[in-house]
mmCIF file of C-alpha atoms and ligand atoms in Angstrom:
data_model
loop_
_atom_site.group_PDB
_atom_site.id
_atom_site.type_symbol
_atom_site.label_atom_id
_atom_site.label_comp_id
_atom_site.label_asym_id
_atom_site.label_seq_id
_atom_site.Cartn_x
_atom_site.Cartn_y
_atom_site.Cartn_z
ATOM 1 C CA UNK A 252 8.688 -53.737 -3.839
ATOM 2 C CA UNK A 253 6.208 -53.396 -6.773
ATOM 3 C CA UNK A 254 3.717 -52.396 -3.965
ATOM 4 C CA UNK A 255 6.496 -49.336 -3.227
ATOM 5 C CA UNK A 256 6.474 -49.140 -6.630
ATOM 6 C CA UNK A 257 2.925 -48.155 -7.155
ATOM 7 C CA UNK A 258 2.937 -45.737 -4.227
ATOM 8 C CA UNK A 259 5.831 -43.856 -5.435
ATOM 9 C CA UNK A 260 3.926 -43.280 -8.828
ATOM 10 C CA UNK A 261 1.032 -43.091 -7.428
ATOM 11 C CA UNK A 262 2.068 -40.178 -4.963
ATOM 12 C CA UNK A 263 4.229 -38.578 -8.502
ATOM 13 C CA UNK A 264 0.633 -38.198 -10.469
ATOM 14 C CA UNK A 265 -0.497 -36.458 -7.344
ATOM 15 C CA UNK A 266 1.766 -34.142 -7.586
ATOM 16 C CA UNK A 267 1.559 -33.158 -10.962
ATOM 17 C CA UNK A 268 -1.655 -32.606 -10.692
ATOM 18 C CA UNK A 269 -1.640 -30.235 -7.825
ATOM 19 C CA UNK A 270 1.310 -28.438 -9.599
ATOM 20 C CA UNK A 271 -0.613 -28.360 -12.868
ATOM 21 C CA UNK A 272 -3.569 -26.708 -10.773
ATOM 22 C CA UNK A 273 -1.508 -24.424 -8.882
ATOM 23 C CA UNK A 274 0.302 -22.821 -12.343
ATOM 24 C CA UNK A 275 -2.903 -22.802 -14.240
ATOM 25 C CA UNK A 276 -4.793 -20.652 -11.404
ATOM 26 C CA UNK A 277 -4.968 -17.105 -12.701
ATOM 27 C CA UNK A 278 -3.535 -14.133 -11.181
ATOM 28 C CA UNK A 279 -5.414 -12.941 -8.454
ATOM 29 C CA UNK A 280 -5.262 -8.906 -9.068
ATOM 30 C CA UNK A 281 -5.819 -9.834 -13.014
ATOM 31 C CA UNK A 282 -7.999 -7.177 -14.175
ATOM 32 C CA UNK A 283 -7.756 -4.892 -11.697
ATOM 33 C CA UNK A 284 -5.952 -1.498 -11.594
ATOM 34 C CA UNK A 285 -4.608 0.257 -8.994
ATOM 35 C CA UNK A 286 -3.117 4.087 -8.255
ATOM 36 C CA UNK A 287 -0.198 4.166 -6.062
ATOM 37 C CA UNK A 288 0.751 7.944 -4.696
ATOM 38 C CA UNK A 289 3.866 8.259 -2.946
ATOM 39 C CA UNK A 290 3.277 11.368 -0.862
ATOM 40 C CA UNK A 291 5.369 14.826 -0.954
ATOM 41 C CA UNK A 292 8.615 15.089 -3.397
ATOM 42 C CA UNK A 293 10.499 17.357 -4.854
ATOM 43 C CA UNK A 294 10.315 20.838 -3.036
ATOM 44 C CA UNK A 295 7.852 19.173 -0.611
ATOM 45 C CA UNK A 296 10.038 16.542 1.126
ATOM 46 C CA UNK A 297 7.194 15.717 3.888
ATOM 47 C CA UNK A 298 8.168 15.069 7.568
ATOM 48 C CA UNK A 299 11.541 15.077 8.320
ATOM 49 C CA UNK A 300 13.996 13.614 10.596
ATOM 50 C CA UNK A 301 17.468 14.890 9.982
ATOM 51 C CA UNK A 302 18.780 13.742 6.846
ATOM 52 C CA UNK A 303 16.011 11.447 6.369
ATOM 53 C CA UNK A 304 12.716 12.685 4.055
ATOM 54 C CA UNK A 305 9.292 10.991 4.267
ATOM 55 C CA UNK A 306 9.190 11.714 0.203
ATOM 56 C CA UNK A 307 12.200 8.902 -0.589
ATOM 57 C CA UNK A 308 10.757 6.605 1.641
ATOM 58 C CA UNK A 309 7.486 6.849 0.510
ATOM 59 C CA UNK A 310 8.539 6.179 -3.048
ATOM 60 C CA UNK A 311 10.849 3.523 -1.637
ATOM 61 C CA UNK A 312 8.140 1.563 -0.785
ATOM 62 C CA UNK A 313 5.683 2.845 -3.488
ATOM 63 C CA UNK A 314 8.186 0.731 -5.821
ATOM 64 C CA UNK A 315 7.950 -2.332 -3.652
ATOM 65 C CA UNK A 316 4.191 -1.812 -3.222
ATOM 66 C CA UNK A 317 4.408 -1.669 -7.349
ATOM 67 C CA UNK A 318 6.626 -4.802 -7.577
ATOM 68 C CA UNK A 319 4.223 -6.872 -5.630
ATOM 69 C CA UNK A 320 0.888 -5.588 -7.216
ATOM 70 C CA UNK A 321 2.398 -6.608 -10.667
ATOM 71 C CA UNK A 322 3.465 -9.806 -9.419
ATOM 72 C CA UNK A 323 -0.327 -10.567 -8.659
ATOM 73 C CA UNK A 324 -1.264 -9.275 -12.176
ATOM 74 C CA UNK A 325 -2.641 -6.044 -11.560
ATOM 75 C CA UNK A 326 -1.776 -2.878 -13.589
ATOM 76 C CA UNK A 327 -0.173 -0.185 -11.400
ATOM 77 C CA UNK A 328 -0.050 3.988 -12.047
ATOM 78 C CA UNK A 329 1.905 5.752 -9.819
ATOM 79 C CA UNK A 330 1.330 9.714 -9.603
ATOM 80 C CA UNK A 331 4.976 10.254 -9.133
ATOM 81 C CA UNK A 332 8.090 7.898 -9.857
ATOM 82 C CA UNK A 333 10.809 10.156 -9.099
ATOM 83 C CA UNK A 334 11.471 13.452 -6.536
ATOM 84 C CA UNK A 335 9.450 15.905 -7.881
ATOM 85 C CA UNK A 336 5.839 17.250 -7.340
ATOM 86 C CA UNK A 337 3.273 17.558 -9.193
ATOM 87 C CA UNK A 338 2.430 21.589 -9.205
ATOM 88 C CA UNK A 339 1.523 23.438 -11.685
ATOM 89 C CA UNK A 340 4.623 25.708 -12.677
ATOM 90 C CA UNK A 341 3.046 28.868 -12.443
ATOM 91 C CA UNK A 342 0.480 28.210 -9.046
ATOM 92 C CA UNK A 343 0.178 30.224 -6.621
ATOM 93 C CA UNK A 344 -0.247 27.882 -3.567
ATOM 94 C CA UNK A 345 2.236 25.210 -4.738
ATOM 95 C CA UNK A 346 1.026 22.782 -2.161
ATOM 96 C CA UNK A 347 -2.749 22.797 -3.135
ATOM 97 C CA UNK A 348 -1.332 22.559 -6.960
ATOM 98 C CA UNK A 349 0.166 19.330 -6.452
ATOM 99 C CA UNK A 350 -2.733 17.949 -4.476
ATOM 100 C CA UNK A 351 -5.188 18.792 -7.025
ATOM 101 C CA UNK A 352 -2.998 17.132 -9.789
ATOM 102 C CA UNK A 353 -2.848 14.069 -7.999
ATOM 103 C CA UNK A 354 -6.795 13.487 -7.388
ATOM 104 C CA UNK A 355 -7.140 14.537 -10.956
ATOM 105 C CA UNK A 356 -5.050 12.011 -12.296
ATOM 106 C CA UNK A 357 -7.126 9.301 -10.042
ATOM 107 C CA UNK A 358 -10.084 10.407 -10.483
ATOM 108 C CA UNK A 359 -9.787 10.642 -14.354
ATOM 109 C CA UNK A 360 -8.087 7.345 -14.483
ATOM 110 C CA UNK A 361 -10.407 4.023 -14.949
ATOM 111 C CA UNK A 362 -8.250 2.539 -11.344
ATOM 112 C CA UNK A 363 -10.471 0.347 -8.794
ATOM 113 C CA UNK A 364 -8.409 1.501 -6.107
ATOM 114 C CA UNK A 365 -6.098 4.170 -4.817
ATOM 115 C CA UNK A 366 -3.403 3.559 -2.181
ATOM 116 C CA UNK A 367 -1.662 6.747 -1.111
ATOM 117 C CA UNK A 368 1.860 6.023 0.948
ATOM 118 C CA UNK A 369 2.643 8.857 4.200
ATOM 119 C CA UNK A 370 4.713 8.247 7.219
ATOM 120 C CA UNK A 371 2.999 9.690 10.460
ATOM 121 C CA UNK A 372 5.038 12.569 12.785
ATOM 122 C CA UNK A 373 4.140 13.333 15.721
ATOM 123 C CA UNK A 374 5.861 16.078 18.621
ATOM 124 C CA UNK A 375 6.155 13.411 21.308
ATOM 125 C CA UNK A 376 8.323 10.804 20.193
ATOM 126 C CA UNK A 377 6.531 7.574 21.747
ATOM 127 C CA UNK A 378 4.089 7.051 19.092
ATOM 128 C CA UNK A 379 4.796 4.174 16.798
ATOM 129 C CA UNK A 380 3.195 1.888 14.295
ATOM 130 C CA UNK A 381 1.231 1.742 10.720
ATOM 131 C CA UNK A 382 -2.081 3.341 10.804
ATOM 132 C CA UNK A 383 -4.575 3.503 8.009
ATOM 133 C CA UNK A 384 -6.609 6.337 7.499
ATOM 134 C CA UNK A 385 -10.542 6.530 5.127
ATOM 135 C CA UNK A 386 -12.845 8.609 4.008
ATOM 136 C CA UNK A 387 -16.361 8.164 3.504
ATOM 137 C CA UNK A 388 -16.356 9.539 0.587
ATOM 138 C CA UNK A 389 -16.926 5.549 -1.248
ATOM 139 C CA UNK A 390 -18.209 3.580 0.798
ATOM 140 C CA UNK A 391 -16.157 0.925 0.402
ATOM 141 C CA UNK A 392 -13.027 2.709 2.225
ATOM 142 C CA UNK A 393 -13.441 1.690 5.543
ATOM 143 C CA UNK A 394 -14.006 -1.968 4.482
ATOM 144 C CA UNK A 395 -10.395 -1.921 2.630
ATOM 145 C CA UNK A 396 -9.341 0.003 5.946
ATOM 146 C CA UNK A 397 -10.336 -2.710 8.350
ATOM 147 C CA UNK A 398 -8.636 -5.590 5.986
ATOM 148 C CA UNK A 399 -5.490 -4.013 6.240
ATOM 149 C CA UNK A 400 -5.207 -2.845 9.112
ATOM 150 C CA UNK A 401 -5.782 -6.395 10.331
ATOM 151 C CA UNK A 402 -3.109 -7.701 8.308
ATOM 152 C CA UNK A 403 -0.669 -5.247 9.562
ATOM 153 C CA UNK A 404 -1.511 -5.913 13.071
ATOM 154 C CA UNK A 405 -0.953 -9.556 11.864
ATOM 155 C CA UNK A 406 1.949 -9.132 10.038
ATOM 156 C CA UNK A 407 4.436 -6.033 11.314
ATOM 157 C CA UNK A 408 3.031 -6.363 15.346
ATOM 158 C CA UNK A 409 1.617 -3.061 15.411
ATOM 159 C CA UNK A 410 -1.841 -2.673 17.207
ATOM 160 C CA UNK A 411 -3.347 0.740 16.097
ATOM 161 C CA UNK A 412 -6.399 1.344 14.752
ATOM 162 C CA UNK A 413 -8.254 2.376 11.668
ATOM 163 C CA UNK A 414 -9.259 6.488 11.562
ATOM 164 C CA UNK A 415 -11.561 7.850 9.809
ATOM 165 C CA UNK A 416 -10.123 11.255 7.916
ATOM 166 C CA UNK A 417 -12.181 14.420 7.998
ATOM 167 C CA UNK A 418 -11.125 17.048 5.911
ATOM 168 C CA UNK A 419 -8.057 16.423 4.179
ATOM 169 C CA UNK A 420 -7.910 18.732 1.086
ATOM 170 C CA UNK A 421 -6.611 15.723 -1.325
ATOM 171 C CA UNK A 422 -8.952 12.232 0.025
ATOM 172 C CA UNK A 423 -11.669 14.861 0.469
ATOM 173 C CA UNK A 424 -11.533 15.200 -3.296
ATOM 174 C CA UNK A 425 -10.670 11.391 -4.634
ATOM 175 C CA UNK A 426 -14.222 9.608 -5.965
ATOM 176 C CA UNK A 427 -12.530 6.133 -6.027
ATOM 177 C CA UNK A 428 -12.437 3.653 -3.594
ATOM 178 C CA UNK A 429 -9.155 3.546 -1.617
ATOM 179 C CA UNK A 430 -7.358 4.361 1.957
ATOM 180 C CA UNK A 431 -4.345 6.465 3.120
ATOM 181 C CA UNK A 432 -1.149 4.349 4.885
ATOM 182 C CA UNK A 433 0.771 5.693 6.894
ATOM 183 C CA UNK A 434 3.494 3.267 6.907
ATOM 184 C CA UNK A 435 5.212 4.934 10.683
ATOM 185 C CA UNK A 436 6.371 7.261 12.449
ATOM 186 C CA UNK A 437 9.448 8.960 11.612
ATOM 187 C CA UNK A 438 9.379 10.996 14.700
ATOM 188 C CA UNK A 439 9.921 7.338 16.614
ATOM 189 C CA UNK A 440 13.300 5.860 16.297
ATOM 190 C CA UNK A 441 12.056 2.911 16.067
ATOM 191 C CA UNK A 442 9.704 3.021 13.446
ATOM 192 C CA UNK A 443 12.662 5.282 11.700
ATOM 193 C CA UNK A 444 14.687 1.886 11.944
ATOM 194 C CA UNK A 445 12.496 -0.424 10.770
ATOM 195 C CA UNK A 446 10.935 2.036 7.403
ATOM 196 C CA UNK A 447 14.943 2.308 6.199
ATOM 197 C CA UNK A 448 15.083 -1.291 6.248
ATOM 198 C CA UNK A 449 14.576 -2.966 2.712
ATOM 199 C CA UNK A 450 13.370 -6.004 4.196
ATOM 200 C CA UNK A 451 10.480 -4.126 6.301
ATOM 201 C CA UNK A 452 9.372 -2.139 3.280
ATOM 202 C CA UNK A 453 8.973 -5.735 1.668
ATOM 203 C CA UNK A 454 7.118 -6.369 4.337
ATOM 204 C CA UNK A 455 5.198 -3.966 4.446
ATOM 205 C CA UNK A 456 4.376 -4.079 0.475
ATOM 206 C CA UNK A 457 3.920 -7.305 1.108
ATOM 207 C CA UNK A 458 0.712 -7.216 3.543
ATOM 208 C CA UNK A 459 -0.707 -3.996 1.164
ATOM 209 C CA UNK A 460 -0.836 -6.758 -1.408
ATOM 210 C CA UNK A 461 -2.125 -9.598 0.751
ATOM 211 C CA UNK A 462 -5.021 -6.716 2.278
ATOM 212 C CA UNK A 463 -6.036 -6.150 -1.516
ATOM 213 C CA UNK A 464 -6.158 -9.818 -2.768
ATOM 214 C CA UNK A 465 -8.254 -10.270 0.687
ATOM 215 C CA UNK A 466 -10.962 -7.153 -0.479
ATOM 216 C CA UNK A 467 -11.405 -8.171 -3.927
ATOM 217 C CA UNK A 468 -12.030 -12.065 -2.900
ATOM 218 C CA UNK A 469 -15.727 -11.253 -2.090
ATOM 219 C CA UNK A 470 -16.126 -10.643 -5.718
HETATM 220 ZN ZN1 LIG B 602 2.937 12.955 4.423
#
């Protein structure tokens, strides 16, 4: 008995320890800021699939994506909260307008990384899956590229691959270090199935996060 005793206390003081450790460690994004841009909004919805706009879902899980991030201690911008874009009132090419704004506001801001949310559309319906998209413009894009989509292929059983992007008026023109998701298709019903689901969007912010911690660990 005083032998079951001593292993019961024993095994306690272990445990308190290893909780102790675990609360003390620090947040793993501590320090580090990132730019979320939900694509399209306001009089630029994005793709479209009846009644359902690739700007709300973008910001849908822009907001997750934030959640998450914050959780992990990093400080989040977003370059829209809300359905509206980001044009100058008085432009002439509306589109280019909001694009400019929004490398503008990354590249001016001190961020170490930009994520920038899209869903995919494509004429023939078959195509499915999250895909993420770099520039070469930092070097470091294809390396956060090839973390996530790893992760993804891990988590959300998709199997595409990483793409490089060749001139895209907006990545074209952001300095920092970042990648472009696009989270599915929502020409695939599918895909359109899953990226309404709050659970999948979770999912989905979840494995962004995971992808970051994973880059910045070689720090
Ligand atoms: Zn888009």
């Amino acid at each position: 008995m005083i032998k079951y005793k001593i292993y019961v206390l024993f095994t306690l003081i272990i445990t308190m320890c290893t909780f102790t450790f675990v609360s003390a460690e620090e947040p793993k994004l501590l320090g580090k800021t990132i730019y979320l841009d939900p694509g399209h909004g306001g009089r630029d919805p994005g793709a479209i699939y009846k009644e359902l706009k690739e700007s709300n879902i973008n910001l849908e899980i822009t907001l997750k994506l934030k959640t998450e991030l914050e959780k992990n201690g990093a400080t989040v911008y977003l370059t829209r909260n809300g359905d509206y874009d980001l044009s100058k009132i008085n432009a002439t090419n509306h589109k280019k307008s909001d694009l400019s704004e929004r490398a503008k506001m990354i590249n001016e801001s001190e961020c170490n990384m930009y994520i920038s949310i899209h869903l995919n559309s494509d004429p023939s319906p078959t195509w499915y899956g999250t895909q993420i998209f770099y520039t070469t413009k930092n070097e470091e894009n294809k390396k956060i590229a090839e973390i996530m989509q790893k992760n993804i292929k891990n988590n959300l059983n998709t199997d595409r691959k990483i793409k490089q992007l060749k001139n895209m008026y907006l990545f074209d023109r952001i300095k920092k270090p970042g990648i472009l998701v696009e989270a599915g298709f929502i020409s695939n019903a599918n895909d359109r199935y899953l990226l309404k689901q709050e659970e999948y969007q979770q999912k989905l912010a979840q494995t962004i996060t995971e992808s970051i911690v994973e880059y910045y660990k070689k720090d």
